[in-house]
Amino acid sequence: MHGHRPRTPEAERSRRWFMNKALLAGGVAAVATMTGCSSSSSDTAGSAASYGGPGGGAPSGMPSGGPGGMGPGASEVKYADFVGVTTDGKVVDDLYSIHSTDVSTDKVVKAAQAFLDGLTSKERKASVFEVDDDEWLAWSNVDGYQREGARMGDLTEKQRDLGYALLGAALSADGLTQTRNIMKLNAFLGDYNGGGRDTLTEGAYFFTFMGTPSTTRPWGFQYEGHHVAINYFVLGDQVVMTPTFMGSEPTSATYGGEKITLFEKETRAGLTLLRSLTAAQRAKAVSSESKAGDNLKAGAGQDNLRLAYQGLVAKGFTDTQKDKLLDLVRVYVGNLADGHADVKMKEVQDHLDETYFYWIGETEDSSAFYYRVHSPVVLIEYDAQSPLAYGTEDSNGGGGMGGPGGTPTQQHIHTVVRTPNGGDYGVDLLKLHLENDH
């Protein structure tokens, strides 16, 4: 367990800058070297690990979202400077408001309090931050990224059970199952690559808390590790669960005697919507670009991303097509506890005519493709990426990792959900709360 990251000393920021810069500059080889860092280690870059196929200790989780996409670095956005995802740098006003949803948050508040009460004083001190702390933005999907908070693998079984109970209160049954299965396949990947890696286990996932759990005061928590980042903000009975990153490599394997397959619903729902379009609609929705090894835009470190609308706007959709679009969005929003997911879906539906659907890649059941759903209040990305540490072939037909230049496959998928225009991390709601109540 390690304590709070210093908020001001340059040494820590330089360390993180160096790590992320090396990841960007060196691509896959740099990842294999730099992600030897143990999630429970001290503030060092960790020992080196080289890749040699299965048994070589390869890491997973290449940078997503372009420069800075693997997580915060020298250009890390501060909470105070957060704008959110916009189309042009300008936030659309009056999208969100403080109001009663009539969906209780009592269960998640009690579960969070119980988890914190179960920690030692040292563990709790290392895990609790201010409600507007920069820690919100310091998440990553990379396995070797240094993290704060209570590490699941370092907790007792009773403490871990309280952690899973918190996730169970915050997420739907499907959302909890998906999160746990991502963790299991992370451990599978560690075993596949020879084991002995602190980051490729079920234990390398962390809880941090911003503020104190309350039914009236703003607070939230973050649960993150390799291929999972859940940001969960609560104000009264309002909940914002974005950014949420979920991914896996592989997406299908047998672990502990259990066959696990992930992202089938996300894959199928995207194809179902695409196939409901007319030829003329497809021509607008499908890009002429060929699928790259990594097309994700709004990953970690992209909190102030400017992303123009692309593709086909849903204003001209038939009722059936609109239903299929809503079905697609529900797959992702449905990872949130059911009542709160219903509230979010109403918000999405209110802006359905302003929602764009965009596609890159082929369209067969087994194709590796990218799609995006983008409106003023929701951004969803699905990206089938090239292999990094699982499989034996890359784009050159050789063994080992394919990397961003490799051939994408459904065995490595990244997804992300965001609330554009200042909604991520509940920032807009917190601002409104402070303006109106204090």
Short mmCIF file of N, CA and C in Angstrom, two decimals, residues 232-349:
data_model
loop_
_atom_site.label_atom_id
_atom_site.label_comp_id
_atom_site.label_asym_id
_atom_site.label_seq_id
_atom_site.Cartn_x
_atom_site.Cartn_y
_atom_site.Cartn_z
N TYR A 232 -17.58 7.39 -10.28
CA TYR A 232 -18.96 7.36 -9.79
C TYR A 232 -19.18 8.55 -8.86
N PHE A 233 -19.93 9.54 -9.32
CA PHE A 233 -20.20 10.76 -8.55
C PHE A 233 -21.65 10.74 -8.06
N VAL A 234 -21.84 11.17 -6.81
CA VAL A 234 -23.17 11.17 -6.20
C VAL A 234 -23.46 12.55 -5.60
N LEU A 235 -24.62 13.09 -5.91
CA LEU A 235 -25.12 14.31 -5.28
C LEU A 235 -26.60 14.10 -4.99
N GLY A 236 -26.92 13.91 -3.71
CA GLY A 236 -28.30 13.61 -3.36
C GLY A 236 -28.72 12.29 -3.99
N ASP A 237 -29.77 12.33 -4.82
CA ASP A 237 -30.18 11.11 -5.51
C ASP A 237 -29.78 11.13 -7.00
N GLN A 238 -28.84 12.02 -7.34
CA GLN A 238 -28.32 12.06 -8.71
C GLN A 238 -26.98 11.31 -8.77
N VAL A 239 -26.78 10.60 -9.87
CA VAL A 239 -25.56 9.83 -10.07
C VAL A 239 -25.00 10.11 -11.46
N VAL A 240 -23.69 10.29 -11.54
CA VAL A 240 -22.98 10.36 -12.82
C VAL A 240 -21.90 9.27 -12.81
N MET A 241 -21.99 8.32 -13.72
CA MET A 241 -20.99 7.26 -13.77
C MET A 241 -20.17 7.35 -15.06
N THR A 242 -19.46 8.46 -15.21
CA THR A 242 -18.55 8.62 -16.34
C THR A 242 -17.38 9.49 -15.89
N PRO A 243 -16.21 9.32 -16.52
CA PRO A 243 -15.93 8.35 -17.56
C PRO A 243 -15.96 6.91 -17.02
N THR A 244 -16.45 6.00 -17.82
CA THR A 244 -16.34 4.57 -17.54
C THR A 244 -15.62 3.90 -18.70
N PHE A 245 -14.49 3.30 -18.40
CA PHE A 245 -13.71 2.56 -19.40
C PHE A 245 -13.81 1.08 -19.07
N MET A 246 -14.15 0.28 -20.07
CA MET A 246 -14.13 -1.17 -19.92
C MET A 246 -13.52 -1.79 -21.17
N GLY A 247 -12.61 -2.71 -20.96
CA GLY A 247 -11.96 -3.37 -22.09
C GLY A 247 -11.44 -4.73 -21.66
N SER A 248 -10.84 -5.44 -22.59
CA SER A 248 -10.24 -6.72 -22.25
C SER A 248 -9.36 -7.22 -23.39
N GLU A 249 -8.31 -7.92 -23.02
CA GLU A 249 -7.52 -8.72 -23.95
C GLU A 249 -7.05 -9.95 -23.19
N PRO A 250 -7.51 -11.14 -23.54
CA PRO A 250 -8.49 -11.43 -24.59
C PRO A 250 -9.90 -11.11 -24.12
N THR A 251 -10.85 -11.22 -25.04
CA THR A 251 -12.25 -11.02 -24.69
C THR A 251 -12.98 -12.34 -24.47
N SER A 252 -12.31 -13.45 -24.76
CA SER A 252 -12.91 -14.76 -24.55
C SER A 252 -11.83 -15.76 -24.17
N ALA A 253 -12.01 -16.41 -23.02
CA ALA A 253 -11.03 -17.39 -22.56
C ALA A 253 -11.65 -18.16 -21.40
N THR A 254 -11.01 -19.25 -21.01
CA THR A 254 -11.43 -20.03 -19.85
C THR A 254 -10.48 -19.76 -18.70
N TYR A 255 -11.04 -19.30 -17.60
CA TYR A 255 -10.23 -18.97 -16.42
C TYR A 255 -10.86 -19.61 -15.19
N GLY A 256 -10.07 -20.37 -14.45
CA GLY A 256 -10.58 -21.05 -13.26
C GLY A 256 -11.72 -22.00 -13.58
N GLY A 257 -11.68 -22.60 -14.77
CA GLY A 257 -12.73 -23.52 -15.18
C GLY A 257 -13.99 -22.85 -15.70
N GLU A 258 -13.99 -21.53 -15.77
CA GLU A 258 -15.16 -20.77 -16.22
C GLU A 258 -14.89 -20.17 -17.60
N LYS A 259 -15.79 -20.42 -18.55
CA LYS A 259 -15.66 -19.81 -19.87
C LYS A 259 -16.24 -18.40 -19.80
N ILE A 260 -15.42 -17.44 -20.11
CA ILE A 260 -15.81 -16.03 -20.04
C ILE A 260 -15.73 -15.42 -21.42
N THR A 261 -16.79 -14.77 -21.85
CA THR A 261 -16.80 -14.04 -23.12
C THR A 261 -17.39 -12.66 -22.87
N LEU A 262 -16.64 -11.64 -23.25
CA LEU A 262 -17.03 -10.26 -23.00
C LEU A 262 -17.36 -9.52 -24.29
N PHE A 263 -18.18 -8.48 -24.16
CA PHE A 263 -18.50 -7.51 -25.21
C PHE A 263 -19.31 -8.11 -26.35
N GLU A 264 -19.98 -9.23 -26.12
CA GLU A 264 -20.89 -9.77 -27.14
C GLU A 264 -22.07 -8.83 -27.38
N LYS A 265 -22.65 -8.32 -26.29
CA LYS A 265 -23.81 -7.42 -26.43
C LYS A 265 -23.43 -6.13 -27.13
N GLU A 266 -22.25 -5.59 -26.78
CA GLU A 266 -21.80 -4.35 -27.39
C GLU A 266 -21.54 -4.53 -28.88
N THR A 267 -20.97 -5.67 -29.24
CA THR A 267 -20.68 -5.98 -30.64
C THR A 267 -21.97 -6.17 -31.43
N ARG A 268 -22.87 -6.96 -30.86
CA ARG A 268 -24.12 -7.30 -31.55
C ARG A 268 -25.02 -6.07 -31.70
N ALA A 269 -25.11 -5.25 -30.66
CA ALA A 269 -26.00 -4.08 -30.72
C ALA A 269 -25.52 -3.07 -31.74
N GLY A 270 -24.20 -2.93 -31.87
CA GLY A 270 -23.66 -2.03 -32.89
C GLY A 270 -23.99 -2.52 -34.29
N LEU A 271 -23.79 -3.81 -34.52
CA LEU A 271 -24.09 -4.38 -35.83
C LEU A 271 -25.59 -4.31 -36.14
N THR A 272 -26.42 -4.53 -35.12
CA THR A 272 -27.86 -4.50 -35.33
C THR A 272 -28.32 -3.12 -35.79
N LEU A 273 -27.80 -2.08 -35.16
CA LEU A 273 -28.16 -0.72 -35.58
C LEU A 273 -27.64 -0.46 -36.99
N LEU A 274 -26.40 -0.79 -37.25
CA LEU A 274 -25.83 -0.52 -38.57
C LEU A 274 -26.64 -1.21 -39.66
N ARG A 275 -27.02 -2.46 -39.42
CA ARG A 275 -27.73 -3.23 -40.44
C ARG A 275 -29.17 -2.79 -40.63
N SER A 276 -29.67 -1.95 -39.72
CA SER A 276 -31.02 -1.41 -39.89
C SER A 276 -31.03 -0.19 -40.80
N LEU A 277 -29.85 0.32 -41.15
CA LEU A 277 -29.77 1.53 -41.96
C LEU A 277 -29.97 1.23 -43.44
N THR A 278 -30.50 2.17 -44.16
CA THR A 278 -30.59 2.05 -45.62
C THR A 278 -29.21 2.27 -46.23
N ALA A 279 -29.10 1.97 -47.51
CA ALA A 279 -27.82 2.16 -48.19
C ALA A 279 -27.38 3.61 -48.13
N ALA A 280 -28.32 4.52 -48.31
CA ALA A 280 -27.98 5.95 -48.26
C ALA A 280 -27.54 6.36 -46.87
N GLN A 281 -28.19 5.83 -45.85
CA GLN A 281 -27.80 6.14 -44.47
C GLN A 281 -26.43 5.56 -44.15
N ARG A 282 -26.19 4.34 -44.60
CA ARG A 282 -24.88 3.71 -44.37
C ARG A 282 -23.76 4.53 -44.98
N ALA A 283 -24.02 5.09 -46.13
CA ALA A 283 -22.99 5.88 -46.81
C ALA A 283 -22.55 7.06 -45.96
N LYS A 284 -23.47 7.59 -45.15
CA LYS A 284 -23.14 8.70 -44.27
C LYS A 284 -22.53 8.23 -42.95
N ALA A 285 -22.96 7.07 -42.47
CA ALA A 285 -22.51 6.59 -41.17
C ALA A 285 -21.13 5.96 -41.22
N VAL A 286 -20.84 5.25 -42.32
CA VAL A 286 -19.59 4.47 -42.41
C VAL A 286 -18.50 5.31 -43.05
N SER A 287 -17.39 5.42 -42.37
CA SER A 287 -16.26 6.19 -42.87
C SER A 287 -15.56 5.44 -43.99
N SER A 288 -14.89 6.19 -44.85
CA SER A 288 -14.09 5.57 -45.90
C SER A 288 -12.74 5.12 -45.38
N GLU A 289 -12.42 5.52 -44.13
CA GLU A 289 -11.15 5.12 -43.54
C GLU A 289 -11.14 3.61 -43.27
N SER A 290 -9.96 3.01 -43.37
CA SER A 290 -9.83 1.62 -42.97
C SER A 290 -9.57 1.57 -41.48
N LYS A 291 -9.96 0.47 -40.85
CA LYS A 291 -9.81 0.32 -39.41
C LYS A 291 -8.35 0.27 -39.01
N ALA A 292 -7.96 1.16 -38.09
CA ALA A 292 -6.60 1.16 -37.56
C ALA A 292 -6.51 0.23 -36.36
N GLY A 293 -5.30 0.07 -35.84
CA GLY A 293 -5.13 -0.77 -34.67
C GLY A 293 -5.68 -0.15 -33.41
N ASP A 294 -5.87 1.16 -33.41
CA ASP A 294 -6.42 1.89 -32.27
C ASP A 294 -7.10 3.15 -32.79
N ASN A 295 -8.43 3.19 -32.71
CA ASN A 295 -9.19 4.36 -33.17
C ASN A 295 -9.82 5.15 -32.03
N LEU A 296 -9.67 4.69 -30.79
CA LEU A 296 -10.33 5.32 -29.66
C LEU A 296 -9.85 6.77 -29.48
N LYS A 297 -10.79 7.66 -29.22
CA LYS A 297 -10.48 9.08 -29.08
C LYS A 297 -10.57 9.58 -27.64
N ALA A 298 -11.53 9.09 -26.88
CA ALA A 298 -11.86 9.70 -25.58
C ALA A 298 -11.38 8.86 -24.41
N GLY A 299 -10.24 8.22 -24.56
CA GLY A 299 -9.70 7.40 -23.48
C GLY A 299 -9.09 8.22 -22.37
N ALA A 300 -8.30 7.58 -21.54
CA ALA A 300 -7.68 8.23 -20.39
C ALA A 300 -6.81 9.40 -20.84
N GLY A 301 -6.83 10.46 -20.05
CA GLY A 301 -6.02 11.62 -20.36
C GLY A 301 -6.62 12.54 -21.41
N GLN A 302 -7.84 12.25 -21.86
CA GLN A 302 -8.48 13.05 -22.90
C GLN A 302 -9.69 13.80 -22.34
N ASP A 303 -9.54 14.36 -21.15
CA ASP A 303 -10.68 14.96 -20.47
C ASP A 303 -11.17 16.24 -21.10
N ASN A 304 -10.32 16.97 -21.81
CA ASN A 304 -10.75 18.19 -22.51
C ASN A 304 -10.72 18.00 -24.02
N LEU A 305 -11.01 16.80 -24.45
CA LEU A 305 -10.99 16.45 -25.87
C LEU A 305 -11.98 17.30 -26.67
N ARG A 306 -11.54 17.76 -27.83
CA ARG A 306 -12.43 18.38 -28.80
C ARG A 306 -12.70 17.35 -29.89
N LEU A 307 -13.94 16.97 -30.04
CA LEU A 307 -14.31 15.91 -30.97
C LEU A 307 -15.57 16.33 -31.71
N ALA A 308 -15.40 16.64 -32.98
CA ALA A 308 -16.54 17.06 -33.80
C ALA A 308 -17.47 15.88 -34.06
N TYR A 309 -18.73 16.18 -34.26
CA TYR A 309 -19.68 15.14 -34.64
C TYR A 309 -19.30 14.59 -36.00
N GLN A 310 -19.40 13.28 -36.15
CA GLN A 310 -19.15 12.61 -37.42
C GLN A 310 -20.23 11.57 -37.65
N GLY A 311 -20.44 11.23 -38.91
CA GLY A 311 -21.37 10.16 -39.23
C GLY A 311 -22.77 10.64 -39.54
N LEU A 312 -23.73 9.85 -39.12
CA LEU A 312 -25.14 10.04 -39.46
C LEU A 312 -25.92 10.52 -38.25
N VAL A 313 -26.65 11.61 -38.40
CA VAL A 313 -27.47 12.12 -37.30
C VAL A 313 -28.79 11.37 -37.25
N ALA A 314 -29.28 11.13 -36.04
CA ALA A 314 -30.46 10.28 -35.86
C ALA A 314 -31.78 11.01 -36.10
N LYS A 315 -31.74 12.28 -36.41
CA LYS A 315 -32.98 13.04 -36.60
C LYS A 315 -33.86 12.42 -37.68
N GLY A 316 -33.25 11.85 -38.71
CA GLY A 316 -34.02 11.26 -39.79
C GLY A 316 -34.29 9.78 -39.62
N PHE A 317 -33.96 9.20 -38.47
CA PHE A 317 -34.18 7.77 -38.25
C PHE A 317 -35.67 7.44 -38.20
N THR A 318 -36.01 6.27 -38.61
CA THR A 318 -37.36 5.75 -38.39
C THR A 318 -37.51 5.41 -36.90
N ASP A 319 -38.72 5.19 -36.47
CA ASP A 319 -38.94 4.82 -35.07
C ASP A 319 -38.20 3.54 -34.72
N THR A 320 -38.19 2.59 -35.63
CA THR A 320 -37.48 1.33 -35.39
C THR A 320 -35.98 1.56 -35.24
N GLN A 321 -35.44 2.40 -36.09
CA GLN A 321 -34.02 2.71 -36.00
C GLN A 321 -33.68 3.45 -34.71
N LYS A 322 -34.55 4.35 -34.30
CA LYS A 322 -34.33 5.06 -33.03
C LYS A 322 -34.36 4.08 -31.85
N ASP A 323 -35.25 3.12 -31.92
CA ASP A 323 -35.31 2.10 -30.86
C ASP A 323 -34.01 1.31 -30.80
N LYS A 324 -33.45 0.98 -31.97
CA LYS A 324 -32.20 0.22 -32.00
C LYS A 324 -31.03 1.07 -31.49
N LEU A 325 -31.06 2.37 -31.76
CA LEU A 325 -30.04 3.27 -31.23
C LEU A 325 -30.14 3.33 -29.71
N LEU A 326 -31.35 3.45 -29.20
CA LEU A 326 -31.54 3.46 -27.75
C LEU A 326 -31.14 2.13 -27.12
N ASP A 327 -31.42 1.03 -27.81
CA ASP A 327 -30.99 -0.28 -27.33
C ASP A 327 -29.46 -0.35 -27.21
N LEU A 328 -28.78 0.22 -28.20
CA LEU A 328 -27.32 0.24 -28.19
C LEU A 328 -26.80 1.05 -27.00
N VAL A 329 -27.35 2.24 -26.82
CA VAL A 329 -26.91 3.08 -25.70
C VAL A 329 -27.18 2.39 -24.37
N ARG A 330 -28.33 1.72 -24.27
CA ARG A 330 -28.71 1.05 -23.02
C ARG A 330 -27.72 -0.03 -22.63
N VAL A 331 -27.10 -0.69 -23.60
CA VAL A 331 -26.10 -1.71 -23.28
C VAL A 331 -25.00 -1.12 -22.39
N TYR A 332 -24.60 0.08 -22.69
CA TYR A 332 -23.52 0.73 -21.93
C TYR A 332 -24.05 1.40 -20.67
N VAL A 333 -25.09 2.20 -20.81
CA VAL A 333 -25.67 2.89 -19.66
C VAL A 333 -26.20 1.86 -18.66
N GLY A 334 -26.59 0.70 -19.15
CA GLY A 334 -27.13 -0.35 -18.30
C GLY A 334 -26.14 -0.98 -17.36
N ASN A 335 -24.87 -0.61 -17.42
CA ASN A 335 -23.91 -1.07 -16.40
C ASN A 335 -24.13 -0.34 -15.08
N LEU A 336 -24.81 0.79 -15.14
CA LEU A 336 -25.21 1.54 -13.96
C LEU A 336 -26.43 0.88 -13.32
N ALA A 337 -26.56 0.99 -12.01
CA ALA A 337 -27.72 0.43 -11.31
C ALA A 337 -29.01 0.85 -12.02
N ASP A 338 -29.96 -0.06 -12.06
CA ASP A 338 -31.10 0.05 -12.98
C ASP A 338 -31.85 1.38 -12.90
N GLY A 339 -32.23 1.81 -11.71
CA GLY A 339 -33.01 3.04 -11.59
C GLY A 339 -32.26 4.25 -12.10
N HIS A 340 -30.98 4.34 -11.79
CA HIS A 340 -30.17 5.46 -12.25
C HIS A 340 -29.91 5.37 -13.75
N ALA A 341 -29.83 4.13 -14.26
CA ALA A 341 -29.69 3.96 -15.70
C ALA A 341 -30.92 4.48 -16.43
N ASP A 342 -32.10 4.25 -15.85
CA ASP A 342 -33.34 4.77 -16.45
C ASP A 342 -33.32 6.30 -16.53
N VAL A 343 -32.80 6.93 -15.48
CA VAL A 343 -32.72 8.40 -15.46
C VAL A 343 -31.80 8.88 -16.59
N LYS A 344 -30.67 8.22 -16.74
CA LYS A 344 -29.72 8.62 -17.79
C LYS A 344 -30.32 8.38 -19.17
N MET A 345 -31.04 7.29 -19.35
CA MET A 345 -31.62 7.00 -20.65
C MET A 345 -32.66 8.05 -21.04
N LYS A 346 -33.38 8.57 -20.07
CA LYS A 346 -34.33 9.65 -20.36
C LYS A 346 -33.58 10.88 -20.88
N GLU A 347 -32.46 11.17 -20.28
CA GLU A 347 -31.62 12.29 -20.72
C GLU A 347 -31.13 12.07 -22.15
N VAL A 348 -30.70 10.85 -22.44
CA VAL A 348 -30.23 10.51 -23.79
C VAL A 348 -31.37 10.65 -24.79
N GLN A 349 -32.56 10.18 -24.42
CA GLN A 349 -33.70 10.22 -25.32
C GLN A 349 -34.12 11.66 -25.62
#
